[in-house]
mmCIF file of C-alpha atoms in Angstrom:
data_model
loop_
_atom_site.group_PDB
_atom_site.id
_atom_site.type_symbol
_atom_site.label_atom_id
_atom_site.label_comp_id
_atom_site.label_asym_id
_atom_site.label_seq_id
_atom_site.Cartn_x
_atom_site.Cartn_y
_atom_site.Cartn_z
ATOM 1 C CA MET Y 1 80.889 174.520 211.751
ATOM 2 C CA LEU Y 2 83.894 175.579 214.049
ATOM 3 C CA THR Y 3 87.261 174.571 213.406
ATOM 4 C CA PHE Y 4 89.242 172.997 216.190
ATOM 5 C CA GLY Y 5 92.882 174.554 216.946
ATOM 6 C CA ARG Y 6 94.307 170.823 216.819
ATOM 7 C CA LYS Y 7 93.626 167.869 214.996
ATOM 8 C CA LEU Y 8 93.975 164.209 215.290
ATOM 9 C CA PRO Y 9 96.912 163.278 213.192
ATOM 10 C CA THR Y 10 94.837 161.165 210.167
ATOM 11 C CA GLU Y 11 96.587 158.288 208.637
ATOM 12 C CA LYS Y 12 94.931 156.806 205.434
ATOM 13 C CA ASN Y 13 95.569 153.581 203.631
ATOM 14 C CA PRO Y 14 93.515 151.360 201.372
ATOM 15 C CA VAL Y 15 91.472 149.758 203.866
ATOM 16 C CA ASP Y 16 87.974 147.456 203.441
ATOM 17 C CA LEU Y 17 85.315 149.490 204.930
ATOM 18 C CA CYS Y 18 83.065 146.300 205.074
ATOM 19 C CA ALA Y 19 85.962 144.416 207.255
ATOM 20 C CA VAL Y 20 86.216 147.970 209.425
ATOM 21 C CA VAL Y 21 82.524 147.233 209.773
ATOM 22 C CA GLN Y 22 83.076 143.791 211.091
ATOM 23 C CA GLU Y 23 85.472 144.188 213.087
ATOM 24 C CA SER Y 24 83.269 147.308 214.721
ATOM 25 C CA GLU Y 25 80.529 145.032 215.408
ATOM 26 C CA ARG Y 26 82.038 143.394 218.452
ATOM 27 C CA LEU Y 27 82.431 146.935 219.823
ATOM 28 C CA LEU Y 28 78.881 147.437 218.806
ATOM 29 C CA HIS Y 29 77.663 144.561 221.087
ATOM 30 C CA ARG Y 30 79.597 146.287 223.784
ATOM 31 C CA VAL Y 31 77.724 149.390 223.460
ATOM 32 C CA LEU Y 32 74.128 148.702 223.252
ATOM 33 C CA PRO Y 33 72.356 147.176 226.193
ATOM 34 C CA ALA Y 34 70.486 143.775 225.433
ATOM 35 C CA ALA Y 35 67.182 145.832 224.770
ATOM 36 C CA VAL Y 36 68.785 147.027 221.537
ATOM 37 C CA LYS Y 37 68.695 144.731 218.821
ATOM 38 C CA LEU Y 38 71.547 145.123 216.651
ATOM 39 C CA ASP Y 39 71.252 144.075 213.012
ATOM 40 C CA VAL Y 40 74.656 144.575 210.831
ATOM 41 C CA ASP Y 41 74.199 144.226 207.024
ATOM 42 C CA ILE Y 42 77.238 144.315 204.862
ATOM 43 C CA ALA Y 43 76.543 143.454 200.910
ATOM 44 C CA CYS Y 44 80.525 143.269 199.688
ATOM 45 C CA GLU Y 45 81.780 141.186 196.759
ATOM 46 C CA PRO Y 46 84.108 142.149 196.037
ATOM 47 C CA PRO Y 47 85.557 143.905 198.974
ATOM 48 C CA LEU Y 48 84.460 147.420 199.578
ATOM 49 C CA TRP Y 49 88.022 149.760 199.292
ATOM 50 C CA VAL Y 50 88.340 153.455 200.597
ATOM 51 C CA ASN Y 51 91.234 155.762 201.503
ATOM 52 C CA ALA Y 52 90.774 156.148 205.096
ATOM 53 C CA ASP Y 53 92.416 156.189 208.611
ATOM 54 C CA GLN Y 54 90.617 152.823 210.071
ATOM 55 C CA THR Y 55 90.899 154.147 213.361
ATOM 56 C CA GLN Y 56 88.925 157.430 212.648
ATOM 57 C CA ILE Y 57 85.995 155.103 210.632
ATOM 58 C CA HIS Y 58 85.330 153.037 213.701
ATOM 59 C CA GLN Y 59 84.920 156.339 215.913
ATOM 60 C CA VAL Y 60 82.231 157.393 213.490
ATOM 61 C CA ILE Y 61 80.074 154.094 213.583
ATOM 62 C CA LEU Y 62 80.907 154.165 217.776
ATOM 63 C CA ASN Y 63 79.962 157.421 217.784
ATOM 64 C CA LEU Y 64 76.622 157.109 215.720
ATOM 65 C CA ALA Y 65 75.995 153.735 217.843
ATOM 66 C CA ILE Y 66 76.200 155.634 220.915
ATOM 67 C CA ASN Y 67 73.826 158.165 219.638
ATOM 68 C CA ALA Y 68 71.410 155.841 218.756
ATOM 69 C CA ARG Y 69 71.706 154.038 222.068
ATOM 70 C CA ASP Y 70 70.953 157.273 224.115
ATOM 71 C CA ALA Y 71 67.775 157.808 221.935
ATOM 72 C CA MET Y 72 66.682 154.405 222.584
ATOM 73 C CA PRO Y 73 66.271 154.191 225.918
ATOM 74 C CA ASN Y 74 63.602 151.488 226.095
ATOM 75 C CA GLY Y 75 65.257 149.712 223.717
ATOM 76 C CA GLY Y 76 64.347 149.112 219.840
ATOM 77 C CA THR Y 77 67.116 148.156 216.908
ATOM 78 C CA LEU Y 78 69.784 149.979 215.367
ATOM 79 C CA ARG Y 79 70.584 148.690 211.868
ATOM 80 C CA VAL Y 80 74.111 149.405 210.394
ATOM 81 C CA SER Y 81 74.497 148.650 206.358
ATOM 82 C CA VAL Y 82 77.191 148.908 203.973
ATOM 83 C CA SER Y 83 77.039 148.747 200.356
ATOM 84 C CA SER Y 84 78.227 150.152 196.975
ATOM 85 C CA THR Y 85 76.411 153.013 194.920
ATOM 86 C CA ALA Y 86 76.718 154.954 192.038
ATOM 87 C CA GLU Y 87 77.029 158.534 192.261
ATOM 88 C CA SER Y 88 74.322 159.034 189.750
ATOM 89 C CA ASN Y 89 71.825 157.421 192.359
ATOM 90 C CA VAL Y 90 72.305 160.048 195.208
ATOM 91 C CA GLN Y 91 69.878 162.522 195.089
ATOM 92 C CA SER Y 92 71.505 165.104 197.714
ATOM 93 C CA LEU Y 93 75.408 164.671 197.012
ATOM 94 C CA PRO Y 94 76.304 168.412 197.487
ATOM 95 C CA ASP Y 95 77.774 169.563 194.203
ATOM 96 C CA ALA Y 96 81.208 171.131 195.775
ATOM 97 C CA LEU Y 97 82.319 167.618 196.588
ATOM 98 C CA ALA Y 98 82.371 165.964 193.162
ATOM 99 C CA LEU Y 99 83.583 162.672 194.544
ATOM 100 C CA GLY Y 100 83.204 161.247 190.961
ATOM 101 C CA GLY Y 101 82.865 157.414 190.545
ATOM 102 C CA PRO Y 102 81.947 154.604 192.471
ATOM 103 C CA LEU Y 103 80.770 155.261 196.504
ATOM 104 C CA ALA Y 104 80.803 153.360 199.155
ATOM 105 C CA SER Y 105 77.888 153.757 201.606
ATOM 106 C CA LEU Y 106 77.628 153.244 205.494
ATOM 107 C CA VAL Y 107 73.948 153.885 206.444
ATOM 108 C CA VAL Y 108 73.425 153.508 210.468
ATOM 109 C CA VAL Y 109 69.596 153.682 210.890
ATOM 110 C CA ASP Y 110 67.635 153.805 214.589
ATOM 111 C CA THR Y 111 64.012 152.994 215.748
ATOM 112 C CA GLY Y 112 64.450 155.984 218.467
ATOM 113 C CA ALA Y 113 62.776 159.157 219.288
ATOM 114 C CA GLY Y 114 63.676 161.104 216.168
ATOM 115 C CA MET Y 115 64.160 164.598 216.085
ATOM 116 C CA PRO Y 116 62.309 167.307 214.784
ATOM 117 C CA PRO Y 117 64.080 169.553 211.935
ATOM 118 C CA GLU Y 118 65.221 172.445 214.115
ATOM 119 C CA ILE Y 119 67.399 169.754 216.061
ATOM 120 C CA GLN Y 120 68.470 168.412 212.841
ATOM 121 C CA ALA Y 121 69.591 171.767 211.383
ATOM 122 C CA ARG Y 122 72.377 171.826 214.416
ATOM 123 C CA ILE Y 123 73.445 168.308 215.444
ATOM 124 C CA PHE Y 124 76.521 168.631 213.898
ATOM 125 C CA GLU Y 125 77.693 171.695 215.532
ATOM 126 C CA PRO Y 126 80.045 171.439 218.192
ATOM 127 C CA PHE Y 127 78.880 171.407 222.042
ATOM 128 C CA PHE Y 128 75.487 171.443 220.776
ATOM 129 C CA THR Y 129 73.571 168.424 223.123
ATOM 130 C CA THR Y 130 69.766 168.100 223.961
ATOM 131 C CA LYS Y 131 71.309 166.077 226.752
ATOM 132 C CA PRO Y 132 71.118 166.872 230.026
ATOM 133 C CA ARG Y 133 73.971 168.571 231.692
ATOM 134 C CA GLY Y 134 76.947 166.564 232.335
ATOM 135 C CA GLN Y 135 75.339 163.545 230.194
ATOM 136 C CA GLY Y 136 77.327 164.360 226.991
ATOM 137 C CA THR Y 137 79.916 166.476 225.709
ATOM 138 C CA GLY Y 138 77.692 167.952 222.471
ATOM 139 C CA LEU Y 139 80.735 166.371 220.512
ATOM 140 C CA GLY Y 140 79.940 163.582 218.915
ATOM 141 C CA LEU Y 141 78.405 164.106 216.065
ATOM 142 C CA SER Y 142 80.107 167.431 215.081
ATOM 143 C CA ILE Y 143 83.621 165.129 215.387
ATOM 144 C CA VAL Y 144 81.669 162.596 212.812
ATOM 145 C CA HIS Y 145 81.025 165.332 210.291
ATOM 146 C CA GLY Y 146 84.518 166.647 210.868
ATOM 147 C CA ILE Y 147 86.252 162.976 210.019
ATOM 148 C CA ILE Y 148 84.127 162.257 207.115
ATOM 149 C CA ARG Y 149 84.541 165.767 205.628
ATOM 150 C CA GLU Y 150 88.554 165.032 206.102
ATOM 151 C CA HIS Y 151 87.920 161.830 204.250
ATOM 152 C CA GLY Y 152 86.572 163.563 201.451
ATOM 153 C CA GLY Y 153 82.815 162.342 201.950
ATOM 154 C CA HIS Y 154 79.240 163.356 202.601
ATOM 155 C CA ILE Y 155 77.092 162.746 205.380
ATOM 156 C CA GLU Y 156 73.375 163.564 206.327
ATOM 157 C CA VAL Y 157 70.401 162.981 208.387
ATOM 158 C CA ARG Y 158 67.065 162.483 208.025
ATOM 159 C CA SER Y 159 64.800 161.870 211.082
ATOM 160 C CA GLU Y 160 61.161 161.798 211.852
ATOM 161 C CA VAL Y 161 59.909 162.444 215.676
ATOM 162 C CA GLY Y 162 58.470 159.435 217.146
ATOM 163 C CA LYS Y 163 59.771 156.808 214.328
ATOM 164 C CA GLY Y 164 63.754 157.328 214.123
ATOM 165 C CA THR Y 165 66.787 158.518 212.624
ATOM 166 C CA THR Y 166 68.901 157.530 209.908
ATOM 167 C CA PHE Y 167 72.742 158.546 209.346
ATOM 168 C CA THR Y 168 73.786 158.219 205.582
ATOM 169 C CA ILE Y 169 77.617 158.647 204.718
ATOM 170 C CA LEU Y 170 79.092 158.008 201.299
ATOM 171 C CA LEU Y 171 82.750 158.051 200.632
ATOM 172 C CA PRO Y 172 84.966 157.842 197.176
ATOM 173 C CA CYS Y 173 85.484 153.981 196.051
ATOM 174 C CA ILE Y 174 89.231 152.780 195.202
ATOM 175 C CA PRO Y 175 89.378 150.838 192.708
ATOM 176 C CA SER Y 176 90.543 147.659 193.307
ATOM 177 C CA ALA Y 177 93.268 147.837 190.768
ATOM 178 C CA GLU Y 178 94.840 150.913 192.618
ATOM 179 C CA VAL Y 179 95.188 148.485 196.083
ATOM 180 C CA ALA Y 180 98.857 148.217 196.283
ATOM 181 C CA GLN Y 181 98.680 147.172 200.355
ATOM 182 C CA PRO Y 182 95.425 147.359 201.865
ATOM 183 C CA VAL Y 183 95.487 147.365 205.817
ATOM 184 C CA THR Y 184 94.050 145.016 207.703
ATOM 185 C CA PRO Y 185 91.442 146.509 210.642
ATOM 186 C CA ALA Y 186 93.308 146.009 213.627
ATOM 187 C CA THR Y 187 91.594 143.878 216.494
ATOM 188 C CA ILE Y 188 90.104 145.478 219.525
ATOM 189 C CA THR Y 189 88.660 143.575 222.310
ATOM 190 C CA PRO Y 190 86.590 145.842 224.841
ATOM 191 C CA ALA Y 191 88.182 145.270 228.305
ATOM 192 C CA GLY Y 192 86.350 147.937 230.272
ATOM 193 C CA LYS Y 193 83.710 146.917 233.673
ATOM 194 C CA GLY Y 194 82.633 150.182 234.247
ATOM 195 C CA GLU Y 195 85.855 151.657 235.938
ATOM 196 C CA LEU Y 196 85.569 155.494 236.552
ATOM 197 C CA LEU Y 197 88.639 157.227 234.813
ATOM 198 C CA LEU Y 198 89.339 161.076 234.810
ATOM 199 C CA LEU Y 199 90.903 162.576 231.124
ATOM 200 C CA ALA Y 200 92.478 165.450 231.001
ATOM 201 C CA GLU Y 201 92.960 167.061 227.655
ATOM 202 C CA ASP Y 202 92.266 170.618 226.990
ATOM 203 C CA ASP Y 203 91.554 170.355 223.235
ATOM 204 C CA PRO Y 204 87.632 169.807 223.131
ATOM 205 C CA HIS Y 205 88.184 167.616 219.714
ATOM 206 C CA VAL Y 206 90.387 165.223 220.904
ATOM 207 C CA LEU Y 207 88.860 165.570 224.271
ATOM 208 C CA GLY Y 208 85.480 164.411 222.585
ATOM 209 C CA ILE Y 209 87.134 161.358 220.546
ATOM 210 C CA ILE Y 210 89.178 160.066 223.530
ATOM 211 C CA ALA Y 211 85.807 159.951 226.052
ATOM 212 C CA SER Y 212 83.784 158.539 223.291
ATOM 213 C CA THR Y 213 86.277 155.968 222.551
ATOM 214 C CA LEU Y 214 86.859 154.872 226.133
ATOM 215 C CA ASP Y 215 82.641 155.000 226.740
ATOM 216 C CA SER Y 216 82.561 152.676 224.097
ATOM 217 C CA LEU Y 217 85.043 150.156 225.558
ATOM 218 C CA GLY Y 218 83.004 149.876 228.523
ATOM 219 C CA TYR Y 219 84.405 152.528 230.972
ATOM 220 C CA ASN Y 220 82.693 155.575 232.764
ATOM 221 C CA VAL Y 221 84.648 158.841 231.802
ATOM 222 C CA LEU Y 222 85.136 161.991 233.769
ATOM 223 C CA LEU Y 223 86.150 165.190 232.020
ATOM 224 C CA ALA Y 224 88.729 167.799 232.819
ATOM 225 C CA GLY Y 225 90.164 170.968 230.611
ATOM 226 C CA ASP Y 226 92.927 171.669 232.698
ATOM 227 C CA GLY Y 227 95.218 170.946 235.824
ATOM 228 C CA THR Y 228 92.916 172.596 238.521
ATOM 229 C CA ALA Y 229 90.248 170.630 237.467
ATOM 230 C CA VAL Y 230 92.247 167.098 237.830
ATOM 231 C CA LEU Y 231 93.079 168.180 241.431
ATOM 232 C CA GLU Y 232 89.571 169.429 242.069
ATOM 233 C CA MET Y 233 87.773 166.259 240.607
ATOM 234 C CA SER Y 234 89.985 163.537 242.274
ATOM 235 C CA ALA Y 235 89.502 165.220 245.707
ATOM 236 C CA ARG Y 236 86.147 164.979 245.112
ATOM 237 C CA TYR Y 237 85.643 161.198 244.058
ATOM 238 C CA GLY Y 238 88.387 160.187 245.657
ATOM 239 C CA GLU Y 239 89.550 156.436 245.184
ATOM 240 C CA ASP Y 240 86.563 155.843 243.119
ATOM 241 C CA ILE Y 241 88.603 157.279 240.146
ATOM 242 C CA ARG Y 242 90.191 154.012 238.996
ATOM 243 C CA LEU Y 243 92.638 155.492 236.045
ATOM 244 C CA LEU Y 244 93.792 159.175 235.740
ATOM 245 C CA ILE Y 245 94.594 159.759 231.392
ATOM 246 C CA LEU Y 246 96.308 163.245 231.306
ATOM 247 C CA ASP Y 247 97.416 165.356 228.819
ATOM 248 C CA VAL Y 248 101.041 166.186 229.799
ATOM 249 C CA ASP Y 249 100.633 169.801 228.257
ATOM 250 C CA LEU Y 250 97.672 170.615 230.300
ATOM 251 C CA PRO Y 251 97.014 174.900 231.125
ATOM 252 C CA ALA Y 252 97.280 175.942 234.757
ATOM 253 C CA LYS Y 253 99.219 172.407 235.661
ATOM 254 C CA SER Y 254 100.595 170.039 233.874
ATOM 255 C CA GLY Y 255 100.059 166.767 233.700
ATOM 256 C CA PRO Y 256 103.020 165.618 235.256
ATOM 257 C CA ALA Y 257 102.995 168.178 237.961
ATOM 258 C CA CYS Y 258 98.799 167.056 238.913
ATOM 259 C CA VAL Y 259 100.630 163.283 239.435
ATOM 260 C CA ARG Y 260 103.050 164.810 241.453
ATOM 261 C CA THR Y 261 100.884 166.618 243.368
ATOM 262 C CA LEU Y 262 98.462 163.898 243.931
ATOM 263 C CA ARG Y 263 101.137 161.763 244.980
ATOM 264 C CA GLU Y 264 102.145 164.282 247.683
ATOM 265 C CA ARG Y 265 98.757 164.114 248.898
ATOM 266 C CA GLY Y 266 98.900 160.199 249.055
ATOM 267 C CA VAL Y 267 97.044 159.354 245.847
ATOM 268 C CA ASN Y 268 98.588 156.427 244.523
ATOM 269 C CA THR Y 269 95.900 155.845 241.565
ATOM 270 C CA PRO Y 270 97.609 154.603 238.296
ATOM 271 C CA ALA Y 271 98.076 157.301 235.575
ATOM 272 C CA ILE Y 272 98.389 157.392 231.705
ATOM 273 C CA MET Y 273 100.342 160.175 230.101
ATOM 274 C CA ILE Y 274 99.695 161.303 226.477
ATOM 275 C CA THR Y 275 101.996 163.069 224.575
ATOM 276 C CA GLY Y 276 102.658 164.087 220.928
ATOM 277 C CA ASN Y 277 106.699 165.576 222.000
ATOM 278 C CA VAL Y 278 109.568 163.294 220.878
ATOM 279 C CA ASP Y 279 111.290 164.978 223.988
ATOM 280 C CA PHE Y 280 109.222 164.399 226.434
ATOM 281 C CA ASP Y 281 111.750 163.198 229.606
ATOM 282 C CA LEU Y 282 110.638 160.061 230.977
ATOM 283 C CA ALA Y 283 112.297 160.127 233.804
ATOM 284 C CA GLU Y 284 109.152 162.486 234.668
ATOM 285 C CA LEU Y 285 107.085 159.645 235.351
ATOM 286 C CA ASP Y 286 106.747 157.529 238.226
ATOM 287 C CA ASP Y 287 106.413 153.954 238.621
ATOM 288 C CA LYS Y 288 102.697 154.304 238.366
ATOM 289 C CA THR Y 289 102.567 156.346 235.188
ATOM 290 C CA VAL Y 290 103.087 155.084 232.264
ATOM 291 C CA LEU Y 291 103.272 156.957 228.560
ATOM 292 C CA LEU Y 292 101.321 156.990 225.436
ATOM 293 C CA ARG Y 293 102.481 159.050 222.488
ATOM 294 C CA LYS Y 294 100.464 160.471 219.847
ATOM 295 C CA PRO Y 295 99.510 159.287 217.416
ATOM 296 C CA PHE Y 296 97.825 156.456 218.798
ATOM 297 C CA GLY Y 297 94.507 154.672 217.443
ATOM 298 C CA MET Y 298 91.893 152.652 218.881
ATOM 299 C CA PRO Y 299 93.609 149.550 219.859
ATOM 300 C CA GLU Y 300 96.467 151.010 221.741
ATOM 301 C CA LEU Y 301 94.308 153.142 223.827
ATOM 302 C CA ALA Y 302 92.266 150.051 224.717
ATOM 303 C CA ASN Y 303 95.882 148.101 225.421
ATOM 304 C CA THR Y 304 97.495 150.739 227.132
ATOM 305 C CA VAL Y 305 94.272 151.368 229.667
ATOM 306 C CA SER Y 306 93.647 147.498 229.876
ATOM 307 C CA GLU Y 307 97.368 147.498 231.454
ATOM 308 C CA ALA Y 308 97.558 150.233 233.593
ATOM 309 C CA LEU Y 309 94.805 149.147 235.196
ATOM 310 C CA GLY Y 310 96.070 145.453 235.620
ATOM 311 C CA ARG Y 311 99.667 146.177 236.160
ATOM 312 C CA ASP Y 312 102.305 146.063 238.587
ATOM 313 C CA PRO Y 313 103.845 149.415 240.169
ATOM 314 C CA GLY Y 314 107.657 149.405 238.382
ATOM 315 C CA GLN Y 315 106.011 148.126 235.186
ATOM 316 C CA GLU Y 316 108.398 150.030 232.703
ATOM 317 C CA ALA Y 317 106.518 152.585 230.862
ATOM 318 C CA ARG Y 318 105.452 152.533 227.072
ATOM 319 C CA SER Y 319 106.973 154.638 224.651
#
């Protein structure tokens, strides 16, 4: 598997996996069409503690749900379950992981088209997709795979053509006695109404994560990898683009430079500028642009996008 040049910052804390899945359930209802039934089964008494970045676990669940949704264009059932299991009950767990002790099991099952073995063997490869060009980045499942590996876990897929697909994720549990200050899952409220957003980021890993998050929040997303593409796509789609989300350090033309050029062309589309540079000069932003600093979680992204779409010009930029 390829290793991307930059990784999203990971902030791991003791979290209750059952609570994270319960919080994700609201978003799953937003992602899934009416023809797909959602069945969530959480068997967690007492809480199932894992050392995890809850934002990234949300992302895993959402990416798998989006993958399942696309596999069931005519409807079906998506089942998400959480439980505790002993390592001795897991036959396919690689010895190299050496998780030890009880495991948290997250299982996502769909009744979609299923996959033949040759497709199953490649689904975690970056940029691999069976979707038509322009309908997927091919990054969703590779991101899931990378996140689970970063968390010291294991993911496997089983699928049968015509019957559906099952993803099983295993994460090492934390004994309740070792949980000092657990983190409460953040509340995320979907706010999108199908608005078209233009997202520009040169790191494909980060691009894929943000894009799938925006998709799960109810937005339609155009993707660009550099400043030149931003200007070209803005000219092509015009006022259909409701919001620009640009990394500050884009190749060819920086995010702030893109916004300045668009303003000179009379384009007043609001923008969010993303950066991890603590020394970024806020003076580079106009009154229709807000700043979102890395690292950020899904709630921060959701709230910033919602505010940017509905905010008044001149509102103070986020820092």
